[in-house]
Coordinates of C-alpha atoms in Angstrom, one line a residue:
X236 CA 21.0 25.7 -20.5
X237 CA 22.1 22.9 -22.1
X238 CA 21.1 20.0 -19.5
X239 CA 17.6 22.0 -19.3
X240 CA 16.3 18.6 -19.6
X241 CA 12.1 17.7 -18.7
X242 CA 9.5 20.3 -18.5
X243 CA 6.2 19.9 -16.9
X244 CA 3.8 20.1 -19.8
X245 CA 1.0 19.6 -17.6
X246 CA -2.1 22.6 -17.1
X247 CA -3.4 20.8 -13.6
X248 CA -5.0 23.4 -11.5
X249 CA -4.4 23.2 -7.8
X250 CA -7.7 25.3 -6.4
X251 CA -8.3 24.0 -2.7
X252 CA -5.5 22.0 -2.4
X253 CA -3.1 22.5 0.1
X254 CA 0.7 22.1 0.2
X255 CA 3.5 22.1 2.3
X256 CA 7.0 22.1 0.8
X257 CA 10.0 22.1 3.0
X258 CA 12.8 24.7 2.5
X259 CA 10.7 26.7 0.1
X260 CA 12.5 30.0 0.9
X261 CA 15.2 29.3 -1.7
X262 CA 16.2 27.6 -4.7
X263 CA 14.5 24.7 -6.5
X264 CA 11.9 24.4 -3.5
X265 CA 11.0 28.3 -3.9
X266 CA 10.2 28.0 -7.2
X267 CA 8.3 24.9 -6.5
X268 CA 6.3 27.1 -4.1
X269 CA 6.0 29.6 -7.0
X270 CA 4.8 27.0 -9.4
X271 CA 1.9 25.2 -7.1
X272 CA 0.9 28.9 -6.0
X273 CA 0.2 29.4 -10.1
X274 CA -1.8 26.8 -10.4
X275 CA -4.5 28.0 -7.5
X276 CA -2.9 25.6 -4.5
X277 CA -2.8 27.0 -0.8
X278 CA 1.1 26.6 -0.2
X279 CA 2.6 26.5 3.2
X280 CA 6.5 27.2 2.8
X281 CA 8.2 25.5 5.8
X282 CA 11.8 26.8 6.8
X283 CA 14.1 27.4 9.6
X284 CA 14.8 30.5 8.4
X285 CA 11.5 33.0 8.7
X286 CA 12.9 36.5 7.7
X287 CA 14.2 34.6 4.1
X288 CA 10.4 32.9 3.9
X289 CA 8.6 35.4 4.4
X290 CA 10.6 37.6 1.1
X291 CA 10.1 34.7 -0.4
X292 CA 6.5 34.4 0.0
X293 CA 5.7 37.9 -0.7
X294 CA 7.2 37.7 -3.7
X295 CA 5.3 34.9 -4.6
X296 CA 1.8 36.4 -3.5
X297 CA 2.7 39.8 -5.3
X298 CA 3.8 37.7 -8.7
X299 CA 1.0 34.9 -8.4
X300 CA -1.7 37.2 -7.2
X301 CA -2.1 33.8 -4.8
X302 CA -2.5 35.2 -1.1
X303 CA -2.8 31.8 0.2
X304 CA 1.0 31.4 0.4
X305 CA 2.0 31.2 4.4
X306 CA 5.2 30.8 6.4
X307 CA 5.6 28.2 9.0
X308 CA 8.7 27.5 11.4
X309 CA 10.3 24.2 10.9
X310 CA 13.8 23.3 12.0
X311 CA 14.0 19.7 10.3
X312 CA 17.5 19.4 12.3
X313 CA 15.4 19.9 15.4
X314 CA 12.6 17.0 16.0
X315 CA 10.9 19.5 18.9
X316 CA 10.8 22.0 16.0
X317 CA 9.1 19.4 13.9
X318 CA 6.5 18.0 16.5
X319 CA 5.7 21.8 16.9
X320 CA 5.1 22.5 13.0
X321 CA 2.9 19.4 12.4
X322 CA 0.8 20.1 16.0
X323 CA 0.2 23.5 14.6
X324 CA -0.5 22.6 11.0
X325 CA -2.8 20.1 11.9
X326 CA -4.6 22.5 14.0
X327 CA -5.2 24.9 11.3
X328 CA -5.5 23.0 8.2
X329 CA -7.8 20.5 7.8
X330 CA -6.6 19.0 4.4
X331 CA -3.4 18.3 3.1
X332 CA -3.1 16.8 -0.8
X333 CA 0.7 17.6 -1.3
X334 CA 3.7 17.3 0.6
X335 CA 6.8 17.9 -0.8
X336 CA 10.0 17.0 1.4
X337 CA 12.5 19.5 -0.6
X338 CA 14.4 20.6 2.6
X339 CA 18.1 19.7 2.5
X340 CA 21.9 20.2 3.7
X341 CA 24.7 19.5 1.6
X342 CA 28.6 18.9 2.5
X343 CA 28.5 20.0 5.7
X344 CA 31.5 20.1 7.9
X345 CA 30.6 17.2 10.1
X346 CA 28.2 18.1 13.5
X347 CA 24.8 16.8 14.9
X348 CA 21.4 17.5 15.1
X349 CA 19.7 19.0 18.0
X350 CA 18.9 15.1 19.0
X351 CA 22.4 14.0 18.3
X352 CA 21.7 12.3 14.8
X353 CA 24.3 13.6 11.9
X354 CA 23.9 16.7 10.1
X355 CA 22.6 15.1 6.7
X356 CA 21.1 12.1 8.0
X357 CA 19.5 14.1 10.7
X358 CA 18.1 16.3 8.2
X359 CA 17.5 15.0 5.0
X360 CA 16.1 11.2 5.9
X361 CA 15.2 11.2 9.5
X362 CA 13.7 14.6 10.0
X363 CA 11.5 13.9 6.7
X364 CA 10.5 10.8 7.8
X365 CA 9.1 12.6 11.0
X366 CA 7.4 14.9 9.2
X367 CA 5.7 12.5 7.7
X368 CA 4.7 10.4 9.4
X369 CA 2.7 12.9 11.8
X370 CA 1.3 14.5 8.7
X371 CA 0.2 11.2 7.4
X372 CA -3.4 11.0 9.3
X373 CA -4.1 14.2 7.3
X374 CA -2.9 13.0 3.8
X375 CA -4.7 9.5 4.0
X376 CA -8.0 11.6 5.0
X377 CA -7.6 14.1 2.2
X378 CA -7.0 11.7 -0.4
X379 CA -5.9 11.1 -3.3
X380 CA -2.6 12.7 -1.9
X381 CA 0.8 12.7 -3.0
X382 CA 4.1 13.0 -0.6
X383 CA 7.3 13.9 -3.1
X384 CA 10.9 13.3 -2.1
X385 CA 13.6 14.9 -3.7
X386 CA 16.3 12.8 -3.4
X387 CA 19.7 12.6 -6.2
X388 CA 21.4 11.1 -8.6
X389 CA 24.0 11.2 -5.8
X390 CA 22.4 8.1 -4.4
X391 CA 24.1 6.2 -6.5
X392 CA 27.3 6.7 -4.5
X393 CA 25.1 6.5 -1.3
X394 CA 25.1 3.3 1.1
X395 CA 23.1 2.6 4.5
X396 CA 25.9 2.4 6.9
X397 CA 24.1 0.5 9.6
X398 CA 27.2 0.0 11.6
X399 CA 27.9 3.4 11.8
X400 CA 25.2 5.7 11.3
X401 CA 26.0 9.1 12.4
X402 CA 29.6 9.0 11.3
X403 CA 31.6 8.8 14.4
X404 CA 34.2 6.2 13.0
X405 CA 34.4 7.9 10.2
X406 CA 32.6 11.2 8.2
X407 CA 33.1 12.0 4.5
X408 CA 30.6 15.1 3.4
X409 CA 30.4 14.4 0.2
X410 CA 29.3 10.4 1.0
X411 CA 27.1 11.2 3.9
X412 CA 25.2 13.8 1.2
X413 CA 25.0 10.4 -0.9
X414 CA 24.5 7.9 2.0
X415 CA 21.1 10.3 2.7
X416 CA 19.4 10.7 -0.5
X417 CA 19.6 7.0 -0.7
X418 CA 18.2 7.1 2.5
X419 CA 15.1 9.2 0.5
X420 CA 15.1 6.7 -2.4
X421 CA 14.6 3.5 0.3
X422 CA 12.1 5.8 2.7
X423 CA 10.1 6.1 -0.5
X424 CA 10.0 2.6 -1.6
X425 CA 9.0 1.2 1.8
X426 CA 6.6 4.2 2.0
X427 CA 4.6 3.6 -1.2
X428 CA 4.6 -0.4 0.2
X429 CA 2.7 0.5 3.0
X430 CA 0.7 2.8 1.5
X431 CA -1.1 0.6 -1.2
X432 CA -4.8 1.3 -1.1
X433 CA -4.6 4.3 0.6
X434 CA -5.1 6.8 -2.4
X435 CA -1.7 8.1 -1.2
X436 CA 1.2 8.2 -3.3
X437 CA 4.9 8.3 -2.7
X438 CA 8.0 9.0 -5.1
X439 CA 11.2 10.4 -5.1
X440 CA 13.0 12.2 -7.6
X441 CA 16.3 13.7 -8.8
X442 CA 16.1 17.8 -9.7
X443 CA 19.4 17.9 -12.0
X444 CA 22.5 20.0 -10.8
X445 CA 20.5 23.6 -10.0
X446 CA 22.4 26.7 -8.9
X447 CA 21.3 26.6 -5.5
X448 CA 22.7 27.5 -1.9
X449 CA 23.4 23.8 -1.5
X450 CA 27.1 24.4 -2.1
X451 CA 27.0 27.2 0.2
X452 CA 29.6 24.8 2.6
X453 CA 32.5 24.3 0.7
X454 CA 34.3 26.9 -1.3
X455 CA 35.6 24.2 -3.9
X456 CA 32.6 23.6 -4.6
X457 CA 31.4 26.9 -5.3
X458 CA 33.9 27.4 -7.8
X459 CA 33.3 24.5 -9.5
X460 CA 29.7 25.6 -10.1
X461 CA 30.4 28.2 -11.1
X462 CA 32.9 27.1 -14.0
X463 CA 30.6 24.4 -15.0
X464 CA 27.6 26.2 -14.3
X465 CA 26.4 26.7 -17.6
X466 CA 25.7 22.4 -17.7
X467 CA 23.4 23.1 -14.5
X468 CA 19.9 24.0 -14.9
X469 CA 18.6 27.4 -13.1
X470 CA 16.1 26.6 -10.0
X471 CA 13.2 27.0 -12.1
X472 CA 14.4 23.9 -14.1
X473 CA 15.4 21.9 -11.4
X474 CA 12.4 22.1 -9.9
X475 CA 9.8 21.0 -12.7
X476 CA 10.4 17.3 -11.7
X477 CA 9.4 18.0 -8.6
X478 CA 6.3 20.2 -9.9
X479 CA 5.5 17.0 -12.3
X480 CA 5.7 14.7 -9.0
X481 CA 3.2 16.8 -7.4
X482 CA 0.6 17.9 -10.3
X483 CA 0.8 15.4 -13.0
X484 CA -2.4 13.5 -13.7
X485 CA -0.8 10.7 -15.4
X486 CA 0.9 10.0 -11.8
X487 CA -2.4 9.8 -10.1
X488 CA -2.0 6.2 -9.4
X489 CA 1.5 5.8 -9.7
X490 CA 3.8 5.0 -6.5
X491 CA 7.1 4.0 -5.2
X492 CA 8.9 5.2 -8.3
X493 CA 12.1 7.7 -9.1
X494 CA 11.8 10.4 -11.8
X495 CA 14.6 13.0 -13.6
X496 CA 13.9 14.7 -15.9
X497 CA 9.4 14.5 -15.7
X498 CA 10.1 10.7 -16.4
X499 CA 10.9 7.6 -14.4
X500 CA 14.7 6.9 -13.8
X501 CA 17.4 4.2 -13.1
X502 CA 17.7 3.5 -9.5
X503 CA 21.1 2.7 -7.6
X504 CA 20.6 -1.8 -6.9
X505 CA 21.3 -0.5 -3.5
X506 CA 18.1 1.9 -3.9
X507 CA 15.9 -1.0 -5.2
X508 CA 16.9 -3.6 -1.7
X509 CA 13.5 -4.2 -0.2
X510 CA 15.5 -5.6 2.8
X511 CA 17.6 -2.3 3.8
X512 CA 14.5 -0.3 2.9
X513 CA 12.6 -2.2 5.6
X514 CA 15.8 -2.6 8.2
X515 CA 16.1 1.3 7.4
X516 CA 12.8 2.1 8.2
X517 CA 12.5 0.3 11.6
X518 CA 16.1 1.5 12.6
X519 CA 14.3 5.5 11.8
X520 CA 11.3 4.4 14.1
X521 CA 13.9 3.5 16.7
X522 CA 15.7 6.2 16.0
X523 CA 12.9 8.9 16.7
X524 CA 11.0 6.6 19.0
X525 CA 8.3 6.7 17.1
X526 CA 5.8 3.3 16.4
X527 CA 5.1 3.4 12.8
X528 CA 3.1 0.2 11.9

């Protein structure tokens, strides 16, 4: 392709780790899945959609030779769903070294969340930052740990719309895609703050335009990609910044920082406001009625 862009040089083997990457079932994150599976890892895939996880998975087992690749339910639109998948996990994993926030939903027409937060918000930032935060305990006690967010490039056009949220006065799909993976690129920042000391490191990352099911929502769209697809990288390529994130050795102490292309990017001034970050983060807490101190 011609935007192939970074590959992963690094040979890290991943033998009694465990990770869990979010929307594994497809795209960039399944081949994420597929790549920590290669190196040795235990990989949990966590979707919404089981029957597609579990073809997934078996394909990875059967092409890895790595049976320690399991399906878990997780509805990130659905914070019940996600109480229920870290409750579980938590029961039957006593380690956790990666965690790899990959889910996400793109240019949706506009609708809510099962708790009434909207769709990409709901998803992408606030269902994330749930997950986390009850995985968190696990991370900190396994350390040295490393929690990846894939984020965008799209952040750039992305703002923190405090007065309106959820996009009741008004809803663009294409900014409230942005508005959210800003959202990752602040949550990420404020989460590597807090977690100075711990041995836990946070960063966030753009994957490059991948043919994905991303576009899946808007038929424009769809043809676009497809006219300019050969600029966009296959899944496989979009997801070795996210396989750099998680592996790398020269990362093992490196935190709060946004990658494309296996090497640290230029972040949005909006992405790089300490302020919003924390205002953002205690607005999520509120939002989910959770205490995070």
């Amino acid at each position: 392709a011609y935007v192939a862009g970074g590959r992963c040089q690094s040979a890290a083997r991943l033998e009694g780790k465990v990770a869990v990457i979010t929307g594994a079932n497809t795209g960039i994150g399944k081949e994420t899945a597929r790549d920590l599976a290669r190196r040795g890892a235990r990989v949990i895939v966590a979707c919404r959609d089981i029957a597609k996880a579990e073809a997934a998975a078996s394909e990875i087992r059967a092409e890895t030779g790595n049976q320690q690749v399991t399906v878990r339910k997780l509805d990130l639109a659905d914070t019940k769903s996600i109480r229920e998948f870290a409750e579980k996990f938590l029961a039957e994993e006593k380690e956790l070294h990666i965690l790899i926030n990959n889910a996400g939903v793109m240019l949706c027409p506009y609708s809510k969340t099962a708790d009434g937060f909207e769709m990409h918000l709901g998803v992408n930032h606030l269902g994330h930052f749930l997950l986390t935060f009850l995985l968190l305990e696990r991370l900190k006690q396994s350390a040295p740990a490393r929690i990846v967010n894939v984020s965008s490039l799209a952040h750039h056009a992305g703002r923190i719309r405090f007065h309106d949220l959820h996009g009741e006065k008004s809803y663009n799909r294409g900014l409230a895609y942005c508005h959210s993976k800003l959202a990752n690129v602040l949550f990420t920042r404020e989460l590597a703050r807090r977690l100075q000391g711990t041995k836990v490191t946070a960063n966030a990352l753009h994957p490059g335009s991948v043919h994905s099911e991303l576009v899946r929502h808007s038929f424009v769209m769809m043809w676009l990609w497809k006219i300019f697809s050969f600029f966009l990288k296959t899944p496989w390529e979009g997801a070795q910044t996210s396989v750099y994130c998680a592996v790398a050795e020269e990362l093992e102490s490196v935190t709060g920082q946004y990658f494309s292309d296996c090497q640290p990017a230029y972040v949005s001034p909006w992405g790089r406001d300490d302020e919003t970050a924390k205002k953002l983060w205690s607005v999520s807490c509120e939002l989910l009625g959770i205490q995070w101190d």
